[in-house]
Coordinates of C-alpha atoms and ligand atoms in Angstrom, one line a residue:
X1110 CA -7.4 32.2 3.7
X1111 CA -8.9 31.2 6.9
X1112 CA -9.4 32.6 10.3
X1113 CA -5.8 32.3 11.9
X1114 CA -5.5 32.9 15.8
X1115 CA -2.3 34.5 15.8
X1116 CA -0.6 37.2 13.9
X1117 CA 1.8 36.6 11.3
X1118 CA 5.0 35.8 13.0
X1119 CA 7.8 39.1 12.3
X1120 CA 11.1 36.0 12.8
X1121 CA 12.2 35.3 9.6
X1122 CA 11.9 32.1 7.4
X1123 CA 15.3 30.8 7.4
X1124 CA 14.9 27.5 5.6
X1125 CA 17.6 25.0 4.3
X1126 CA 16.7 24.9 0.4
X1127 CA 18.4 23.6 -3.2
X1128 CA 17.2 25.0 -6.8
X1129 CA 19.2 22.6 -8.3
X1130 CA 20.5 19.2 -8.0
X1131 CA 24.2 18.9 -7.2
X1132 CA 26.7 18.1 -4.3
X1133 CA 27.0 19.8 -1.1
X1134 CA 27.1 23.4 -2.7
X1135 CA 23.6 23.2 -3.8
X1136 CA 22.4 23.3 -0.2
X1137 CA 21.7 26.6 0.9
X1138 CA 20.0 28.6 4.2
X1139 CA 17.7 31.3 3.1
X1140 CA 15.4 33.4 3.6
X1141 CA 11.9 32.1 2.4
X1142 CA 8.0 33.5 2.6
X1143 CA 6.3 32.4 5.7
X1144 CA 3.3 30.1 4.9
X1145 CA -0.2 30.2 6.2
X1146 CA -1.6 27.5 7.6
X1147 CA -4.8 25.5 5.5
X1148 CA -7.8 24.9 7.2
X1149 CA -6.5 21.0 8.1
X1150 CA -2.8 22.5 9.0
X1151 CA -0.7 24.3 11.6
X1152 CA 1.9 26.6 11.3
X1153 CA 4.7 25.2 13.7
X1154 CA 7.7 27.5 14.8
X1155 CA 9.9 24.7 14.3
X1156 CA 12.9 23.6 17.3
X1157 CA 14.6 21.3 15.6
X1158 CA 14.9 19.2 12.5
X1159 CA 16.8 15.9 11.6
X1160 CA 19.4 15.3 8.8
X1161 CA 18.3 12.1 6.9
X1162 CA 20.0 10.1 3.8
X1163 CA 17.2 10.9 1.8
X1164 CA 18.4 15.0 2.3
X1165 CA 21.4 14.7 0.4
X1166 CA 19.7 11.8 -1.8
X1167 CA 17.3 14.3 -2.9
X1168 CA 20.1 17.0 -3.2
X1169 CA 21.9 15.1 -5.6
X1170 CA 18.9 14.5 -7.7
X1171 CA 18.9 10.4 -6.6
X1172 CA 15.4 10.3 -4.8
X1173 CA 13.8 9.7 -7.4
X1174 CA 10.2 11.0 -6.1
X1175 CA 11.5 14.4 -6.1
X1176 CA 12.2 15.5 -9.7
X1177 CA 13.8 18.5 -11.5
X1178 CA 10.1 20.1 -11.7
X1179 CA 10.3 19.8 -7.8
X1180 CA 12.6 22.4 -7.2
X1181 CA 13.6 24.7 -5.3
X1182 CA 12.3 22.2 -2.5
X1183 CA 13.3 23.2 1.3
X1184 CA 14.9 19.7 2.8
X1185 CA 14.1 17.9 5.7
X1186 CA 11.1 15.6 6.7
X1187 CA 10.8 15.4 10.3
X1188 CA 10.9 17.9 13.2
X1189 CA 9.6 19.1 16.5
X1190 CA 8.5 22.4 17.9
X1191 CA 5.7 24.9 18.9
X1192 CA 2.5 25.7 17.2
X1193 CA 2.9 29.3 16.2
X1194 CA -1.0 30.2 14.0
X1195 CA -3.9 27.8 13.9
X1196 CA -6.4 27.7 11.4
X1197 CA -9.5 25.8 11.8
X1198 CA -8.3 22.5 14.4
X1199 CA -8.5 21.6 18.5
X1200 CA -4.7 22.8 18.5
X1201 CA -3.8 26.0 20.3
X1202 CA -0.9 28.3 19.8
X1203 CA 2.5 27.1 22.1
X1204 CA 0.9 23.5 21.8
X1205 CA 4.6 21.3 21.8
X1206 CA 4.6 18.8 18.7
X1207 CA 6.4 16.5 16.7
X1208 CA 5.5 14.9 13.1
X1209 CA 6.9 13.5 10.1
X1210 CA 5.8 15.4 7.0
X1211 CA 4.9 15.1 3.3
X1212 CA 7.3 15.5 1.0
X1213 CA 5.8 18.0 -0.5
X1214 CA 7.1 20.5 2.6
X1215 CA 10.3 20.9 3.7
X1216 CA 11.0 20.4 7.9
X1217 CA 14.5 22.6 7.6
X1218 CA 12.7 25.8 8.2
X1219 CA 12.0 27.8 10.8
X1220 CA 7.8 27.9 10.3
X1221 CA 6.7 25.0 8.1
X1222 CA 2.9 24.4 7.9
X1223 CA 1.6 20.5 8.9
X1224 CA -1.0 18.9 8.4
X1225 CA -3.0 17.7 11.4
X1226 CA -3.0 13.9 10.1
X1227 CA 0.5 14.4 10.5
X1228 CA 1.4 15.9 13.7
X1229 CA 1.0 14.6 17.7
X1230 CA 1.7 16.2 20.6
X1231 CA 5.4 16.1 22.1
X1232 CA 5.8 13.5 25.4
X1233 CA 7.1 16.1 28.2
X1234 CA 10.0 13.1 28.7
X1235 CA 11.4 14.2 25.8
X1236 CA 12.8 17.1 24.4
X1237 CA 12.7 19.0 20.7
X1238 CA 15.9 17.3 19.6
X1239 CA 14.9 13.8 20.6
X1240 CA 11.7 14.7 19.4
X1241 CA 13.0 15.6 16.0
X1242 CA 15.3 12.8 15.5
X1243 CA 12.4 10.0 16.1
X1244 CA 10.0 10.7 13.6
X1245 CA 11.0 9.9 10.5
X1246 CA 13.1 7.1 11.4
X1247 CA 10.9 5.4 13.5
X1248 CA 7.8 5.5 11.4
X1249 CA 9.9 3.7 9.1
X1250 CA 11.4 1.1 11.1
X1251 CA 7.2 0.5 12.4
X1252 CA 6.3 0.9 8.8
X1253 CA 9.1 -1.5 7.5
X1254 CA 8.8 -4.1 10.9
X1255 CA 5.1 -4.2 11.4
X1256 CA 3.4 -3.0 8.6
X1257 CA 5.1 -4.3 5.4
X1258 CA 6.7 -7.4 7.3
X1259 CA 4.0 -8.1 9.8
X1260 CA 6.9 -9.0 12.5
X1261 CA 5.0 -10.7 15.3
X1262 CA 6.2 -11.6 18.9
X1263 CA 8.4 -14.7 19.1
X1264 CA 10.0 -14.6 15.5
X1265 CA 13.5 -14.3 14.6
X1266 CA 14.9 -11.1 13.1
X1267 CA 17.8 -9.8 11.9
X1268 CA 18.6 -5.4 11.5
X1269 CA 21.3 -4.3 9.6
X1270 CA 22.7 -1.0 10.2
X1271 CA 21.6 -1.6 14.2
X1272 CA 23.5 1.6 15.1
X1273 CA 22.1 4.1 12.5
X1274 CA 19.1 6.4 12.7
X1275 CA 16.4 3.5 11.4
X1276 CA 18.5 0.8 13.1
X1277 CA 18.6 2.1 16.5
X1278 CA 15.3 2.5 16.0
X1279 CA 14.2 -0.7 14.9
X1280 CA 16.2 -2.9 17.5
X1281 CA 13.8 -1.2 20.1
X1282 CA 10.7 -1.7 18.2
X1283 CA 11.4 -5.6 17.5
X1284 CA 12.1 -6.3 20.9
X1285 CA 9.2 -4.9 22.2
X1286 CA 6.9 -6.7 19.8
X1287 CA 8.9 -9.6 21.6
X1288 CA 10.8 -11.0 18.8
X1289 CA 14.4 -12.3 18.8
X1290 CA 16.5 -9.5 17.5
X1291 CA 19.7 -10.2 16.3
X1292 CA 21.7 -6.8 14.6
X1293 CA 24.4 -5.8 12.8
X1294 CA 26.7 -2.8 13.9
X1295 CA 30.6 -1.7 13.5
X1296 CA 32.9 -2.8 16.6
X1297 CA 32.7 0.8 18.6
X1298 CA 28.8 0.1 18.8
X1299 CA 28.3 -3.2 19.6
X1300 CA 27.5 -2.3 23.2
X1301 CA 25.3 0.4 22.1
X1302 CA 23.1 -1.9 20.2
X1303 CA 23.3 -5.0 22.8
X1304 CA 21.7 -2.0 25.1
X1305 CA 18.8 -1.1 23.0
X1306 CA 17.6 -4.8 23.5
X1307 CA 19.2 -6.8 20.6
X1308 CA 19.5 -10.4 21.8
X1309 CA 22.7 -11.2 19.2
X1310 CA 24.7 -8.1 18.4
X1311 CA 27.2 -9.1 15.2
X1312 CA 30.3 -7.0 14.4
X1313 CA 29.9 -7.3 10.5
X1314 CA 33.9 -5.9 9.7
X1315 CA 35.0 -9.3 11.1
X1316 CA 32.2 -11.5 11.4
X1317 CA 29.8 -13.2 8.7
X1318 CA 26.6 -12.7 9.6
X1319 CA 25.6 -15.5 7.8
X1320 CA 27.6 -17.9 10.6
X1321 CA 25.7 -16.6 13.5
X1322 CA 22.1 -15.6 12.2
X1323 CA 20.6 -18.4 10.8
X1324 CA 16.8 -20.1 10.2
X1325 CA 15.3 -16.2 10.5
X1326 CA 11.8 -15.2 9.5
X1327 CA 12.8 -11.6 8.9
X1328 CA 15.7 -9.7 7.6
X1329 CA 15.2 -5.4 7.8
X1330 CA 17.6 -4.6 5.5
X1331 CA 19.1 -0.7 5.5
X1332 CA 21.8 -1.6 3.3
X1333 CA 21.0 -2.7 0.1
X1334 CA 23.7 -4.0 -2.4
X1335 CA 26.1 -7.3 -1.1
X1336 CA 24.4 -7.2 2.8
X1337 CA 21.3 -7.9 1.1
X1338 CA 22.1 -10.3 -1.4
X1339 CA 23.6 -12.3 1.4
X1340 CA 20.3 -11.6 3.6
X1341 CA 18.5 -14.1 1.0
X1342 CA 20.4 -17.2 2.7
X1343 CA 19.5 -16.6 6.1
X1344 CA 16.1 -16.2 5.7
X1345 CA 13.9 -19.7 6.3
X1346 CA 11.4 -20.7 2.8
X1347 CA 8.6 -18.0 3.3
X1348 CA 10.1 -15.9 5.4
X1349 CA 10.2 -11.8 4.3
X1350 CA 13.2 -9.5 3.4
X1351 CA 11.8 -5.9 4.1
X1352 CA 14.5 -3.4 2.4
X1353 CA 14.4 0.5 3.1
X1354 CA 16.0 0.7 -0.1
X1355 CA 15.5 -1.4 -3.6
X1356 CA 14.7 -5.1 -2.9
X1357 CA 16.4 -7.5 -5.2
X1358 CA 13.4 -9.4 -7.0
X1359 CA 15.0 -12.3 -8.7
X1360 CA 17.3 -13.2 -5.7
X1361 CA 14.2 -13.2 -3.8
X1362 CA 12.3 -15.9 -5.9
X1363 CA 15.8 -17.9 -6.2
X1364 CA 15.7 -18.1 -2.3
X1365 CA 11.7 -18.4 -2.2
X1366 CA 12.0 -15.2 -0.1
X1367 CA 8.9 -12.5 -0.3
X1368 CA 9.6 -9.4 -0.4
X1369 CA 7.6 -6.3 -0.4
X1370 CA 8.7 -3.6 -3.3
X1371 CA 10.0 -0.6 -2.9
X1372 CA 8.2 1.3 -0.3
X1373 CA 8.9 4.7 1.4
X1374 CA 7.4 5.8 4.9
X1375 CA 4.4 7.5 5.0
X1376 CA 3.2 10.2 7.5
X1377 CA 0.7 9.0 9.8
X1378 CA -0.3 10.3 13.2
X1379 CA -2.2 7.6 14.8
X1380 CA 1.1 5.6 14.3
X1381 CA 3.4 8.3 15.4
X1382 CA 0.8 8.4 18.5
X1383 CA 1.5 5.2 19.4
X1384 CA 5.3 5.9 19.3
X1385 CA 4.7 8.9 21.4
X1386 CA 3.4 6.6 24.1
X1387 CA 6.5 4.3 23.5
X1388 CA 8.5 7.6 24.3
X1389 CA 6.3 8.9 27.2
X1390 CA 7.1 6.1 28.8
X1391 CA 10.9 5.5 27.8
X1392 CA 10.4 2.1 26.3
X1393 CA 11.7 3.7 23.2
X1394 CA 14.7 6.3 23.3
X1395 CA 16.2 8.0 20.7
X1396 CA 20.0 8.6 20.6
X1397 CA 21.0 12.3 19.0
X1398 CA 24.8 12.0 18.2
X1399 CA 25.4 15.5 17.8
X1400 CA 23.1 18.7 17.4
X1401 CA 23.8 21.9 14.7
X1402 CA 22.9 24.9 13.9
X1403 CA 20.7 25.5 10.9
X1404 CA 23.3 27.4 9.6
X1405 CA 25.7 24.6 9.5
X1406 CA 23.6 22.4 7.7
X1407 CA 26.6 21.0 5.0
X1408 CA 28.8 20.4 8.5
X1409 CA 26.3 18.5 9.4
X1410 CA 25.5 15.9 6.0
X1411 CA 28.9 15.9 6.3
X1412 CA 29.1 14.6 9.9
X1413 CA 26.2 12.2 9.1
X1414 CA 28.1 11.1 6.4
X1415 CA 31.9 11.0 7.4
X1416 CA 31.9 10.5 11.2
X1417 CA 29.8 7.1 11.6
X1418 CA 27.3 8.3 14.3
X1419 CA 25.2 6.6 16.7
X1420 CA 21.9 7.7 16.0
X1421 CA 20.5 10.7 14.8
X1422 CA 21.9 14.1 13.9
X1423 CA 19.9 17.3 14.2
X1424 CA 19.5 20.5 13.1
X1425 CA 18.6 23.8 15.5
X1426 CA 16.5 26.7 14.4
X1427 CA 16.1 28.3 17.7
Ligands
NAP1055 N1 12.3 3.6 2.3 C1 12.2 4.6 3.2 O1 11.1 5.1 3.5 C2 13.5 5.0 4.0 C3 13.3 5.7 5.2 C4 14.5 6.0 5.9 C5 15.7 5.6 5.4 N2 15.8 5.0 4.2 C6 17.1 4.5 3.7 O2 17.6 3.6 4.6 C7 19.1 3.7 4.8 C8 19.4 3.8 6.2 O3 19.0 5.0 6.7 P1 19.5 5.6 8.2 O4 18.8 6.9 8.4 O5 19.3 4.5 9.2 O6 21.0 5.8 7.9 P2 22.2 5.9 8.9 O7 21.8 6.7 10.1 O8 23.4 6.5 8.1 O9 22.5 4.4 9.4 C9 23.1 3.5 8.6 C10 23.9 2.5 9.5 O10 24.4 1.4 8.7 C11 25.6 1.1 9.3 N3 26.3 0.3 8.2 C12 27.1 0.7 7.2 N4 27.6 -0.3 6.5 C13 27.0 -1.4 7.0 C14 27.0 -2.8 6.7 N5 27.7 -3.3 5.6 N6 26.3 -3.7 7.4 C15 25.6 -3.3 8.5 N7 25.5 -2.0 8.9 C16 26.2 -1.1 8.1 C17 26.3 2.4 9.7 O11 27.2 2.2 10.7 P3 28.8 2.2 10.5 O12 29.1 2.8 9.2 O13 29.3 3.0 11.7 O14 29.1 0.7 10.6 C18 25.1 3.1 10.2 O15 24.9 2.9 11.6 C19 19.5 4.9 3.9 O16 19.9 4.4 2.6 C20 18.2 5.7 3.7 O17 18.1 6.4 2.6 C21 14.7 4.6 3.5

């Protein structure tokens, strides 16, 4: 074990965690071990953590990374708080961070250990909750927009989901590259979304995307299924369909469409960096629908899943 700066911390390790696959019942808080920090970690006394799809995807034994041999697994990938023990790094104890973390840690617990490649410091504009919600939503939007799709100022885009936790996140990101952002959102958030920057915002209950979004050179797809097999026609020959989830291959060739397969964010903190400057200097913002205590952690899927929030939803440990 190496040299750590602090004590052990006497709070104890309250952690969302599932032993088994299952509905909402599987998800349980507990009481876990508190881990020591390796040499190229942190142990962070953790503020707050978001709620994702990919929590109650893994829950229910559909993300297919995590497996049965996986478990128990504490939930949650993204989160902000204070450094609590340091190992062998230029971080000090009370340091204020954010990251986006392997999935081989859980971000739903009160101390989680991080690894310094994945963790920046927190802009003092925001705070742990905003903090919390960015991370793993934006490094996929950047991932998905910039990365994968190699979006470039002055091309024509199209987000689905504009509202959501990516979405929101994405609309800001393409505009500030300085392409032409057109989205998709339900009726209540059209506003919402026309405020993050989009040029075109499309109500896609009573509107057909397809009649207003035309000749693009991108579609960021959160939806999968019909949205994105309709994507394919508004996409010019050569242009790219970037899918958070499962891109459809032969549709893709039919429309000579490229594609890139199925990808999942990956912590990195010279990106995340980069967004931290986007949120020092409020070029980016993040929108938190509704905050909850650890405890309530099923209240809350079920809030993310039911009540069509703007945003993000997070979980409190303090
Ligand atoms: N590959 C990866 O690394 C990665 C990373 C993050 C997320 N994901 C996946 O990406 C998806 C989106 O994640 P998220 O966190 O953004 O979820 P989210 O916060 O639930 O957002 C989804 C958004 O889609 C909107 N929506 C629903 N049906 C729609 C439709 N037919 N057309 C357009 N918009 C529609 C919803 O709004 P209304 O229902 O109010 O209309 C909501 O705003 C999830 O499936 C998630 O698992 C993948």
């Amino acid at each position: 074990m190496p040299d750590l700066d602090s004590t052990t911390p006497a709070t104890a390790n309250r952690a969302v965690r599932i032993t088994h696959f299952g509905g909402p019942e599987v998800i349980e808080v507990t009481t876990i071990d508190t881990p020591y920090p390796a040499a190229d970690e942190v142990l962070v006394r953790v503020h707050s953590a978001s709620v994702n799809p990919v929590d109650w995807k893994t829950a229910e034994g559909k993300y297919p990374p995590v497996g049965e041999d996986a478990l128990p697994i504490v939930l949650g990938r993204d989160l902000a708080g204070t450094i609590a023990q340091v190992a062998d790094s230029d971080w000090s104890v009370g340091d204020r961070v954010f990251a986006f973390i392997g999935q081989d840690r859980g971000a739903q617990s009160v101390f989680v250990c991080v690894k310094t490649s994945e963790l920046v410091a927190m802009p003092d504009a925001i705070d742990f909750d905003a903090a919390a919600g960015s991370a793993l939503a934006v490094m996929t939007a950047w991932q998905g927009l910039f990365d994968h799709g190699g979006l470039t100022a002055g091309q024509r885009v199209l987000i689905h989901g504009g509202a959501g936790g990516v979405g929101h996140m994405a609309v800001q990101l393409a505009r500030w590259k300085g392409a032409t952002v057109f989205a998709t959102a339900s009726g209540h958030d059209l506003d919402f979304v026309r405020n993050l920057g989009a040029d075109t915002v499309i109500d896609y209950k009573n509107a057909r995307f397809e009649d207003i979004a035309t000749d693009l050179d991108m579609v960021f797809d959160t939806q999968g299924g019909e949205t994105q097999a309709r994507s394919f026609r508004v996409i010019r020959e050569g242009g790219i369909l970037v899918s958070t989830l499962d891109p459809d291959t032969a549709k893709a060739a039919e429309h000579k469409v490229r594609i890139v397969p199925r990808w999942h964010a990956e912590p990195d903190a010279a990106t995340l960096g980069q967004v931290a400057d986007l949120l020092a200097s409020g070029a980016l913002k993040v929108t938190v629908a509704k905050t909850f205590p650890l405890e309530q952690v099923r209240a809350a899927h079920a809030f993310a899943q039911d009540e069509h929030p703007r945003g993000k939803v997070v979980l409190r440990l303090v």
